[in-house]
PDB file of C-alpha atoms in Angstrom:
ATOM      1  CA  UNK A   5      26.943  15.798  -1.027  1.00  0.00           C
ATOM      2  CA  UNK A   6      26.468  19.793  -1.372  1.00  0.00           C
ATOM      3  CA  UNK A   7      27.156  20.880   2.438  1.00  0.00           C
ATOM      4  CA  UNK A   8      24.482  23.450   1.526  1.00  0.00           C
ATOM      5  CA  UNK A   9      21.689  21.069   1.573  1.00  0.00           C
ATOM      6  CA  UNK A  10      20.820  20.388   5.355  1.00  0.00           C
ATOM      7  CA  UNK A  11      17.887  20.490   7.866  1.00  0.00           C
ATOM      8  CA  UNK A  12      18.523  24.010   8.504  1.00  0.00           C
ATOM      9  CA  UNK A  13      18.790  25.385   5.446  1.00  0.00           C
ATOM     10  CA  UNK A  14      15.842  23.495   4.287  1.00  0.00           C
ATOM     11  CA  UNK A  15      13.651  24.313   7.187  1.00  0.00           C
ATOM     12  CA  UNK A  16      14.466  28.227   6.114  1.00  0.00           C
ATOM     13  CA  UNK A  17      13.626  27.007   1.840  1.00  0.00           C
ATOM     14  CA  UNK A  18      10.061  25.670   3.575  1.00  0.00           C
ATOM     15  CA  UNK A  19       9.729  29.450   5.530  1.00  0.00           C
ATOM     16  CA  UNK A  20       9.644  31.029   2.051  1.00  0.00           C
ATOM     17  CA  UNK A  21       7.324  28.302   0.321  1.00  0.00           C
ATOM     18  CA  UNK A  22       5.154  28.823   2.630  1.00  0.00           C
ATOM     19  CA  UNK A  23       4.338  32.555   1.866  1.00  0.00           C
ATOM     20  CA  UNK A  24       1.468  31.389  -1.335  1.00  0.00           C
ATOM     21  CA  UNK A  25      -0.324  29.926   1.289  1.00  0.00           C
ATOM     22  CA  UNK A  26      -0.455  33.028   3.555  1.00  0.00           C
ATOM     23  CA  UNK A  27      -1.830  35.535   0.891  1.00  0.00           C
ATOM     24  CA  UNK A  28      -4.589  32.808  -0.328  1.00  0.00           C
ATOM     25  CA  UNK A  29      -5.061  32.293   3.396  1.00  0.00           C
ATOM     26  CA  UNK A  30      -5.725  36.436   3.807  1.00  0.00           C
ATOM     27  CA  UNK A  31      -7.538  36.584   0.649  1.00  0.00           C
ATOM     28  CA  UNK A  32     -10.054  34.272   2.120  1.00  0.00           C
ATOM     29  CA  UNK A  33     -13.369  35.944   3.514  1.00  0.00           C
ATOM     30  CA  UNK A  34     -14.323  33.176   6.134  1.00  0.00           C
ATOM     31  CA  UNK A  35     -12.515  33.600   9.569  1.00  0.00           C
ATOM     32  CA  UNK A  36     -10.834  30.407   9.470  1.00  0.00           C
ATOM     33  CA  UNK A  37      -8.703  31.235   6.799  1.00  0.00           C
ATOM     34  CA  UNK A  38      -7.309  34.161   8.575  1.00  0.00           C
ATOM     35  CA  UNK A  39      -6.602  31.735  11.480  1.00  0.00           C
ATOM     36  CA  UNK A  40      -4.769  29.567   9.220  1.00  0.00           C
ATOM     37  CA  UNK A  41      -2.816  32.590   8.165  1.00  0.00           C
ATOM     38  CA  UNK A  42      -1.890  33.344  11.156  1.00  0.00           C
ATOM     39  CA  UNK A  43      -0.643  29.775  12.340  1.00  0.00           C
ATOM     40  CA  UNK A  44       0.989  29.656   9.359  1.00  0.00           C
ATOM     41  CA  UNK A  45       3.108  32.770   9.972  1.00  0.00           C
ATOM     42  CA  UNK A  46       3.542  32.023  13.608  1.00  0.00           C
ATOM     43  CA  UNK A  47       5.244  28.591  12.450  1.00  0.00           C
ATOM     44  CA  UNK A  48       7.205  30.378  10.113  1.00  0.00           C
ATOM     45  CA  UNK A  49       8.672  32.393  12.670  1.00  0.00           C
ATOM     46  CA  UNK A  50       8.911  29.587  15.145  1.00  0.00           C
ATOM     47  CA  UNK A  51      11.123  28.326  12.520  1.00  0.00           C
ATOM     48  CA  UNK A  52      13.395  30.967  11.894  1.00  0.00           C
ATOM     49  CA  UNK A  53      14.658  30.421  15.727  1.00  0.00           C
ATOM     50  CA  UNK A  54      14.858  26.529  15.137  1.00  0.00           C
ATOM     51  CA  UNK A  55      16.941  26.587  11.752  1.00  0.00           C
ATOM     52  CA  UNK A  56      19.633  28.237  13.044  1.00  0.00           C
ATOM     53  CA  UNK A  57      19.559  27.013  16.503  1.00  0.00           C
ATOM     54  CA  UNK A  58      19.900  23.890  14.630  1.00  0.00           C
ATOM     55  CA  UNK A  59      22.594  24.830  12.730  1.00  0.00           C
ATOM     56  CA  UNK A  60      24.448  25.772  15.293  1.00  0.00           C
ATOM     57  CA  UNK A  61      24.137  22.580  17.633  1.00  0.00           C
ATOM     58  CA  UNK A  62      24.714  20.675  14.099  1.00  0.00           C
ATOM     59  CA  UNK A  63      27.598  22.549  13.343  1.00  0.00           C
ATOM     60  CA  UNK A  64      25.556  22.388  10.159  1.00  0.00           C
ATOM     61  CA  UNK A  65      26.283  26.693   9.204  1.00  0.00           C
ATOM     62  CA  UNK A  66      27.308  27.468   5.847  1.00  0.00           C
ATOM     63  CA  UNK A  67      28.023  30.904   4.505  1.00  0.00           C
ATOM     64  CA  UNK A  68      24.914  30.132   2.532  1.00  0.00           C
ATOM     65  CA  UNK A  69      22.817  29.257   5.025  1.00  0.00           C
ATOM     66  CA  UNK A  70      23.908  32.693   6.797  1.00  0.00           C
ATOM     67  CA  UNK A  71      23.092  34.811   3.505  1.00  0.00           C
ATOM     68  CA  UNK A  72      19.605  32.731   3.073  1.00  0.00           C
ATOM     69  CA  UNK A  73      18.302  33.022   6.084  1.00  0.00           C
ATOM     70  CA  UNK A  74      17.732  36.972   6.436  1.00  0.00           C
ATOM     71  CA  UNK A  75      16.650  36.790   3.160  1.00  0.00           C
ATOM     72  CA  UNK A  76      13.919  34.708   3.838  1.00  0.00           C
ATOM     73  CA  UNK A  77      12.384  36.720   6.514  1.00  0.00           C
ATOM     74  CA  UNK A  78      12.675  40.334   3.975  1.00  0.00           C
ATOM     75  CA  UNK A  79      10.654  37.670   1.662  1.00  0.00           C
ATOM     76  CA  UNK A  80       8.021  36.892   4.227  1.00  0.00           C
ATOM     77  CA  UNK A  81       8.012  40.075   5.683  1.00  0.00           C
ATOM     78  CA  UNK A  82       7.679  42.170   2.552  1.00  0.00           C
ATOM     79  CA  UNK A  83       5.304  39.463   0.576  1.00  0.00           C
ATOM     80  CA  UNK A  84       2.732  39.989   4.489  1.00  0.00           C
ATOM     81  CA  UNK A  85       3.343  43.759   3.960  1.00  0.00           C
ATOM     82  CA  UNK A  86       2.476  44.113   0.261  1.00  0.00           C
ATOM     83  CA  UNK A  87      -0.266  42.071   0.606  1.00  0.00           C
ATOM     84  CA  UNK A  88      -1.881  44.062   3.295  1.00  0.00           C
ATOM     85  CA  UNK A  89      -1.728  46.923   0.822  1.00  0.00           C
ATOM     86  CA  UNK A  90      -4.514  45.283  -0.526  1.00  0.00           C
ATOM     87  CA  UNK A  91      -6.695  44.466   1.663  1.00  0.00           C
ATOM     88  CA  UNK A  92      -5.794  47.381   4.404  1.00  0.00           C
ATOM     89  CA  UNK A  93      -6.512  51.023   4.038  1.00  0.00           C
ATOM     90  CA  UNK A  94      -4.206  52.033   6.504  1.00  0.00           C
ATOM     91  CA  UNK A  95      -1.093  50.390   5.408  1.00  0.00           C
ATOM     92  CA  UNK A  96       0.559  53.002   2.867  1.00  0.00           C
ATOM     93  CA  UNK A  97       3.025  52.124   0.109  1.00  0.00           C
ATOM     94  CA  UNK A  98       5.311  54.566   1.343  1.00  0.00           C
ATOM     95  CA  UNK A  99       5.562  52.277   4.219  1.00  0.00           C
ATOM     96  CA  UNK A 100       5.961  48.783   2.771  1.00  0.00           C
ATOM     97  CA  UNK A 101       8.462  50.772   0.257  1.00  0.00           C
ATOM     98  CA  UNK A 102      10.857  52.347   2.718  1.00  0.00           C
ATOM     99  CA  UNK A 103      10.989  48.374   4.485  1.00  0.00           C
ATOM    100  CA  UNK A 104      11.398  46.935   1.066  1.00  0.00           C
ATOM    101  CA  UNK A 105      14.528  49.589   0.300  1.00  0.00           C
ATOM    102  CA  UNK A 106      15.958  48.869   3.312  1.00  0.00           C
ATOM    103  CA  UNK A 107      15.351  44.865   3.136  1.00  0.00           C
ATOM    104  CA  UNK A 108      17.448  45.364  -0.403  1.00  0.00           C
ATOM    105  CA  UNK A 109      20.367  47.611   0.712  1.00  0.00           C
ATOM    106  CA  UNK A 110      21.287  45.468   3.509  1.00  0.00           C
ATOM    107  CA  UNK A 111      20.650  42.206   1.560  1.00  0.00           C
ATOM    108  CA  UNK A 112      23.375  43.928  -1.172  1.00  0.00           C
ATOM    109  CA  UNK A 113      25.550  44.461   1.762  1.00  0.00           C
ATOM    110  CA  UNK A 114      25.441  41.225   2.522  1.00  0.00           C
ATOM    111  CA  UNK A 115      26.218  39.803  -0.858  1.00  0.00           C
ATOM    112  CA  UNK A 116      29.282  42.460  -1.018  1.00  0.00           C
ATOM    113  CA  UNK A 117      30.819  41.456   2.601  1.00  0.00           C
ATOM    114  CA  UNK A 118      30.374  37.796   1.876  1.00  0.00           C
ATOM    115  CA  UNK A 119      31.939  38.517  -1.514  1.00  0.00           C
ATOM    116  CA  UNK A 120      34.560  40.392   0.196  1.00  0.00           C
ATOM    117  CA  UNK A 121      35.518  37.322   2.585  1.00  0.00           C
ATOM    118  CA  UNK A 122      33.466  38.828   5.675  1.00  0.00           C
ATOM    119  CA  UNK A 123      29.687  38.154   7.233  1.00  0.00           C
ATOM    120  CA  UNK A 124      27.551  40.845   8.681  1.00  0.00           C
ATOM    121  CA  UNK A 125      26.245  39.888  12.276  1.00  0.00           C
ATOM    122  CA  UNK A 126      22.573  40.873  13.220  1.00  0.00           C
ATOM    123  CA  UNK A 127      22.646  43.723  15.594  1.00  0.00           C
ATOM    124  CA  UNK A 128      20.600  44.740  19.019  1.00  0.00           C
ATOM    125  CA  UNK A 129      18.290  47.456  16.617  1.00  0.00           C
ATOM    126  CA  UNK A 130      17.929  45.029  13.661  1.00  0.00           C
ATOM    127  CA  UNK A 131      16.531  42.241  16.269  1.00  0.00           C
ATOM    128  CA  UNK A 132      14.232  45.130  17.861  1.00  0.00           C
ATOM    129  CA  UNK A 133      13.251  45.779  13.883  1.00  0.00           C
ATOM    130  CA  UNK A 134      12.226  41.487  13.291  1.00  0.00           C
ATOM    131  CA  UNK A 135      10.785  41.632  16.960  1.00  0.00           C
ATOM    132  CA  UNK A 136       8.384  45.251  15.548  1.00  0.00           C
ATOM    133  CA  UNK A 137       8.162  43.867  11.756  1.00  0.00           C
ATOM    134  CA  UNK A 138       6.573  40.127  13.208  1.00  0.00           C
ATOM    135  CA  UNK A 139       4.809  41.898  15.728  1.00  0.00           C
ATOM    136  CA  UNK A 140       2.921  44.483  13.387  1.00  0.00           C
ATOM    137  CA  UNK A 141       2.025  41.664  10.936  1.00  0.00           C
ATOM    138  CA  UNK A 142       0.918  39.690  14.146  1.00  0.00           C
ATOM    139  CA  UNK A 143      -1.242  42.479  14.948  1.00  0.00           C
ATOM    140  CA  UNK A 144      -3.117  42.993  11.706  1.00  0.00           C
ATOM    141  CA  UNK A 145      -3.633  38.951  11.648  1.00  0.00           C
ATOM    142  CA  UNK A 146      -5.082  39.713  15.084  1.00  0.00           C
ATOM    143  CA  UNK A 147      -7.643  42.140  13.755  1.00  0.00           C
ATOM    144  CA  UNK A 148      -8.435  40.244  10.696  1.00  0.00           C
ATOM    145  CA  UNK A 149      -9.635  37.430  12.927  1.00  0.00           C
ATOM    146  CA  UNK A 150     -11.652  39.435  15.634  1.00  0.00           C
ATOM    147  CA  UNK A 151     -13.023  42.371  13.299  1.00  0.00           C
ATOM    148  CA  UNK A 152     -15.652  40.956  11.235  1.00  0.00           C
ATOM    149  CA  UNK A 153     -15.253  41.512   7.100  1.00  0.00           C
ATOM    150  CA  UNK A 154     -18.287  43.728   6.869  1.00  0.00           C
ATOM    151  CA  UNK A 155     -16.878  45.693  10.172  1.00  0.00           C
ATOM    152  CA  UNK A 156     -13.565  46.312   7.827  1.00  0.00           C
ATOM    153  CA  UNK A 157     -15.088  47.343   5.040  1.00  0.00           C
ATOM    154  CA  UNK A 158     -16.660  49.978   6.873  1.00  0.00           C
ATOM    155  CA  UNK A 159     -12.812  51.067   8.384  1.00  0.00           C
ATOM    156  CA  UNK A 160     -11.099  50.949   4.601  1.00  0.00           C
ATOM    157  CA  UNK A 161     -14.455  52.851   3.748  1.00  0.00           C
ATOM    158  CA  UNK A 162     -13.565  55.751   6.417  1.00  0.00           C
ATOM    159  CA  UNK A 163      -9.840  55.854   5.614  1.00  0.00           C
ATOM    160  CA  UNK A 164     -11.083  55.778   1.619  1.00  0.00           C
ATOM    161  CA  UNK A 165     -13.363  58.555   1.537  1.00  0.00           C
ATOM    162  CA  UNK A 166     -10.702  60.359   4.195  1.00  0.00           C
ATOM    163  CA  UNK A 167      -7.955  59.943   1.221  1.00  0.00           C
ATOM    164  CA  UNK A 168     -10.540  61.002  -1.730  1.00  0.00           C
ATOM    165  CA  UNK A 169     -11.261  64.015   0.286  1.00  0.00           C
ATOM    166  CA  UNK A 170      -7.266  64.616   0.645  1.00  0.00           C
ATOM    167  CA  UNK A 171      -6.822  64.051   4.588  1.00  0.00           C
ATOM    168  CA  UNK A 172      -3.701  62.257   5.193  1.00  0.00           C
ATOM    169  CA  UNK A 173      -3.799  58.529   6.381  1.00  0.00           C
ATOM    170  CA  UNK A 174      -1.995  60.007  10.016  1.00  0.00           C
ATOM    171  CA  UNK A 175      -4.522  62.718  10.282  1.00  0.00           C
ATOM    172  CA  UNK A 176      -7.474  60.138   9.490  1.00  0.00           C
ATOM    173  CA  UNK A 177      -6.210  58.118  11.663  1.00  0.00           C
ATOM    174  CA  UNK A 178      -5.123  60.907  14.602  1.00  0.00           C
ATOM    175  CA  UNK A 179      -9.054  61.503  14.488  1.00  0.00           C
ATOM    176  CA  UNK A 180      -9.916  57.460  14.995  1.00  0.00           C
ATOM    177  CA  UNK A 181      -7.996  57.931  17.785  1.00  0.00           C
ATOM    178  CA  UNK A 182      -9.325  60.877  19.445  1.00  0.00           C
ATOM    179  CA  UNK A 183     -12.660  59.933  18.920  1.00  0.00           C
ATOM    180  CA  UNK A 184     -12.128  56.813  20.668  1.00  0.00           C
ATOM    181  CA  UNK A 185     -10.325  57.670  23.881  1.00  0.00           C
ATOM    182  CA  UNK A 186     -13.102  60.715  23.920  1.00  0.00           C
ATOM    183  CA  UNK A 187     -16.018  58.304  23.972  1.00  0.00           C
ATOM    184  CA  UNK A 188     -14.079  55.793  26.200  1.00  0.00           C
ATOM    185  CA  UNK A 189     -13.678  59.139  28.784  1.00  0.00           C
ATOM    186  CA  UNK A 190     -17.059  60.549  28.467  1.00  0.00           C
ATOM    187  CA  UNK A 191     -19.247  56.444  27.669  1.00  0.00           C
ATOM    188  CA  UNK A 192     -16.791  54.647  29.679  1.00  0.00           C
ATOM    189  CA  UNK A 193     -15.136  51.449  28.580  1.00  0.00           C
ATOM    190  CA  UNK A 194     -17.298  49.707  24.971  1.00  0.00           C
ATOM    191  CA  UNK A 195     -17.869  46.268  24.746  1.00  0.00           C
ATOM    192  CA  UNK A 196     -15.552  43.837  23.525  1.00  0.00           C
ATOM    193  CA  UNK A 197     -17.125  43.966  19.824  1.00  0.00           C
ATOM    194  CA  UNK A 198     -16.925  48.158  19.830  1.00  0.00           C
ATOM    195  CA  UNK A 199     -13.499  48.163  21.797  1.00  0.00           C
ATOM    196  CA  UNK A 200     -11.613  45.890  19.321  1.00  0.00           C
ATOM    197  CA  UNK A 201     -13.840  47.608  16.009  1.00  0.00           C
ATOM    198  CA  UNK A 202     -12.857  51.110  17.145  1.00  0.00           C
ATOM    199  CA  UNK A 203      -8.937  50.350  17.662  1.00  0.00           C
ATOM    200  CA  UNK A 204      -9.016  48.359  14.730  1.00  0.00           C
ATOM    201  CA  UNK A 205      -9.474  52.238  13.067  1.00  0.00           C
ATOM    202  CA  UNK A 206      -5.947  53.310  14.382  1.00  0.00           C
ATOM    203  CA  UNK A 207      -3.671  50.827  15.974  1.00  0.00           C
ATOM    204  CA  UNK A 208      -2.714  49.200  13.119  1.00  0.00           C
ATOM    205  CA  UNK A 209      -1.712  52.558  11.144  1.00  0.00           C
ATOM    206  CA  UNK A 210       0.412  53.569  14.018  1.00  0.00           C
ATOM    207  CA  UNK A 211       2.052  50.038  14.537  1.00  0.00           C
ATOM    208  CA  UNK A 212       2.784  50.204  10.949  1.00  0.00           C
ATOM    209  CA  UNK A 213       4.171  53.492  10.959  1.00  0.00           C
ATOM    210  CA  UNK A 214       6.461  52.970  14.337  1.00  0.00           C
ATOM    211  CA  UNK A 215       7.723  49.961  12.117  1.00  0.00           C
ATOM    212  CA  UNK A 216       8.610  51.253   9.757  1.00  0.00           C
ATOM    213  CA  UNK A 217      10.359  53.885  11.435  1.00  0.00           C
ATOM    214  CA  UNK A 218      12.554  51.440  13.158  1.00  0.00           C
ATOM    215  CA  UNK A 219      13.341  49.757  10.164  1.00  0.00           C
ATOM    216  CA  UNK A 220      14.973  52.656   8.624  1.00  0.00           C
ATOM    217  CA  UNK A 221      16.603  53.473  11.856  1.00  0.00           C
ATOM    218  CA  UNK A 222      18.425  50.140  11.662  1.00  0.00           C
ATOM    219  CA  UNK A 223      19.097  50.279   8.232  1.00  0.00           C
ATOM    220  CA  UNK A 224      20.530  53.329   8.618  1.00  0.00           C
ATOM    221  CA  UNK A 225      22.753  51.584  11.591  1.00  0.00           C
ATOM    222  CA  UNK A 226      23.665  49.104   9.490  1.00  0.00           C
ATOM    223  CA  UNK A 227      25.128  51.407   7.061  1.00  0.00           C
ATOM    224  CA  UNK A 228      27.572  53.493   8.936  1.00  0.00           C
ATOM    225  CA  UNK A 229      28.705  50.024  10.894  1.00  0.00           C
ATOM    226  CA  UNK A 230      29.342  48.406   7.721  1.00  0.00           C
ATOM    227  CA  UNK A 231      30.671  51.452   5.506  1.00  0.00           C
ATOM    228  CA  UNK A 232      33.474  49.672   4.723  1.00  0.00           C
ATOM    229  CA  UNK A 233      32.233  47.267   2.435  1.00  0.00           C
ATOM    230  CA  UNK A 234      30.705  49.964   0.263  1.00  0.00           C
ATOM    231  CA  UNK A 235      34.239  51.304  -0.125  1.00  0.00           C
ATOM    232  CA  UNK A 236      34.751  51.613  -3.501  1.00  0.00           C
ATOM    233  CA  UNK A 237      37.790  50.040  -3.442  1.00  0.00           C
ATOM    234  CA  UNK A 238      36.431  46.608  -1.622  1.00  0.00           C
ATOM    235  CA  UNK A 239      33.630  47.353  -4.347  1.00  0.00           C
ATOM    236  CA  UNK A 240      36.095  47.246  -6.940  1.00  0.00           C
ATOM    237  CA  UNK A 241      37.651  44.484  -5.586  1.00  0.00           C
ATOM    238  CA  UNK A 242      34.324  42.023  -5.687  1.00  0.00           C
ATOM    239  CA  UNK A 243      34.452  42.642  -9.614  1.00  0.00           C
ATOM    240  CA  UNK A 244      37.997  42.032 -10.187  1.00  0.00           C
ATOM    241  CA  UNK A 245      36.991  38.404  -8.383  1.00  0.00           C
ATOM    242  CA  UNK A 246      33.839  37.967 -10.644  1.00  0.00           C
ATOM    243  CA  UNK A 247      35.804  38.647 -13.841  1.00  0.00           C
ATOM    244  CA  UNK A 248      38.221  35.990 -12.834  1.00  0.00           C
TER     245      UNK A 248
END
C-alpha cells in the first residue's frame, strides 16, 4: 500500500476539493450561501490543525504529506483571494499578486530542499502570516454575511467611481475612514446596520493590505533562512539527480 495514502493526507486532498464549493458559495446572492462559505472555510482550516496533528500521533508523516500540506492552504488561500477580486472593490490585484509570488517562491523552495534531502520547517512570522491570511478572508466572509448585497454594491460603487476618477484604493479608502470616526466623534456611536455598513468601506482594504504586507515580510524571511538551497550549486545538484 502507497504510505502516501492516509487519513492525513487525505483530510488535506478534501481541504483543496473543497475550494469549488466556496467560490459558488460567494457567488451566491442570498445570505445563506455566504454562511455556507464561511463554514466551509472555517472547516477547512479546522482541518489543517487536525491532519497533521493526526499525522503526528499516527506516526502517519510522509515527506509528501509535509510538501502537500502548505500547498494546500496557498491553494485555498489564493483561490479566497482571487475570488474576492471579483466581487470586492477594495481587494487589489497587486495584493492577491504579491501573496500569490510569494505562495510560489517558497513552494519552489520547498520542492528544491526536499529534492536536496532537507524539509523547510514553518517559522514564528510564516504562522503570524496563516494566522493574518485566514483572518482577513474570515473578515470579508464576515462582511459578506452582515452587509446586505445592495449595501455592497453601493461600497464597490464608491471605490469604482473613486478609481475611474484616478484616486488610489488607500486614499479612497483613508477618506472612508475619516469620515467615519468624524461622524462617530461629532453623531456619536451609529446603529448596528450603519456601524458595520460604514467599516465595511475600509476595514477590509486595510486588513488586506496589512496582509499582505506580512506575507512578503515572511517570504522575504524565508529566503535569507533558506539561501542555501538556492545555491547554485545545490541547484545544480537537484538536476544532476533528475537526469539520472
Amino acid at each position: 500500500m502507497n504510505s502516501n495514502i492516509n487519513i492525513p493526507n487525505t483530510l488535506t486532498v478534501l481541504r483543496v476539493a473543497s475550494l469549488p464549493f466556496f467560490i459558488w458559495f460567494l457567488y451566491q446572492k442570498e445570505q445563506a450561501y455566504h454562511i455556507a462559505a464561511l463554514v466551509l472555510f472555517a472547516a477547512a482550516s479546522v482541518t489543517d490543525f487536525i491532519d497533521g496533528y493526526l499525522a503526528r500521533k499516527w506516526k502517519q508523516e510522509t515527506e509528501f504529506g509535509k510538501f502537500l500540506d502548505p500547498l494546500a492552504d496557498k491553494i485555498i488561500v489564493v483561490g479566497c483571494f482571487t475570488t474576492f477580486i471579483f466581487l470586492h472593490e477594495q481587494i487589489e490585484l497587486w495584493m492577491v499578486l504579491l501573496i500569490v509570488g510569494r505562495d510560489m517562491m517558497i513552494t519552489t523552495l520547498r520542492f528544491l530542499a526536499i529534492r536536496q534531502g532537507n524539509s523547510i520547517r514553518t517559522t514564528m512570522l510564516g504562522k503570524v502570516k496563516t494566522a493574518f491570511q485566514m483572518g482577513a478572508i474570515i473578515l470579508i466572509l464576515i462582511f459578506f454575511i452582515l452587509v446586505s448585497s445592495k449595501k455592497r454594491t453601493l461600497i464597490n460603487d464608491v471605490y469604482h467611481s473613486g478609481k475611474e476618477a484616478g484616486f488610489p484604493v488607500f486614499t479612497i479608502a483613508s477618506g472612508n475612514a475619516e469620515a467615519f470616526f468624524r461622524s462617530w466623534k461629532e453623531e456619536g456611536i451609529p446603529s448596528w446596520g450603519d456601524l458595520v455598513f460604514e467599516l465595511g468601506g475600509f476595514v477590509p482594504y486595510f486588513g488586506m493590505l496589512l496582509t499582505t504586507f506580512i506575507t512578503v515580510l515572511s517570504g522575504i524571511r524565508y529566503l535569507v533562512s533558506n539561501r542555501e538551497v538556492l545555491q547554485p550549486s545545490a541547484i545544480r545538484r537537484v538536476f544532476r539527480k533528475n537526469g539520472n
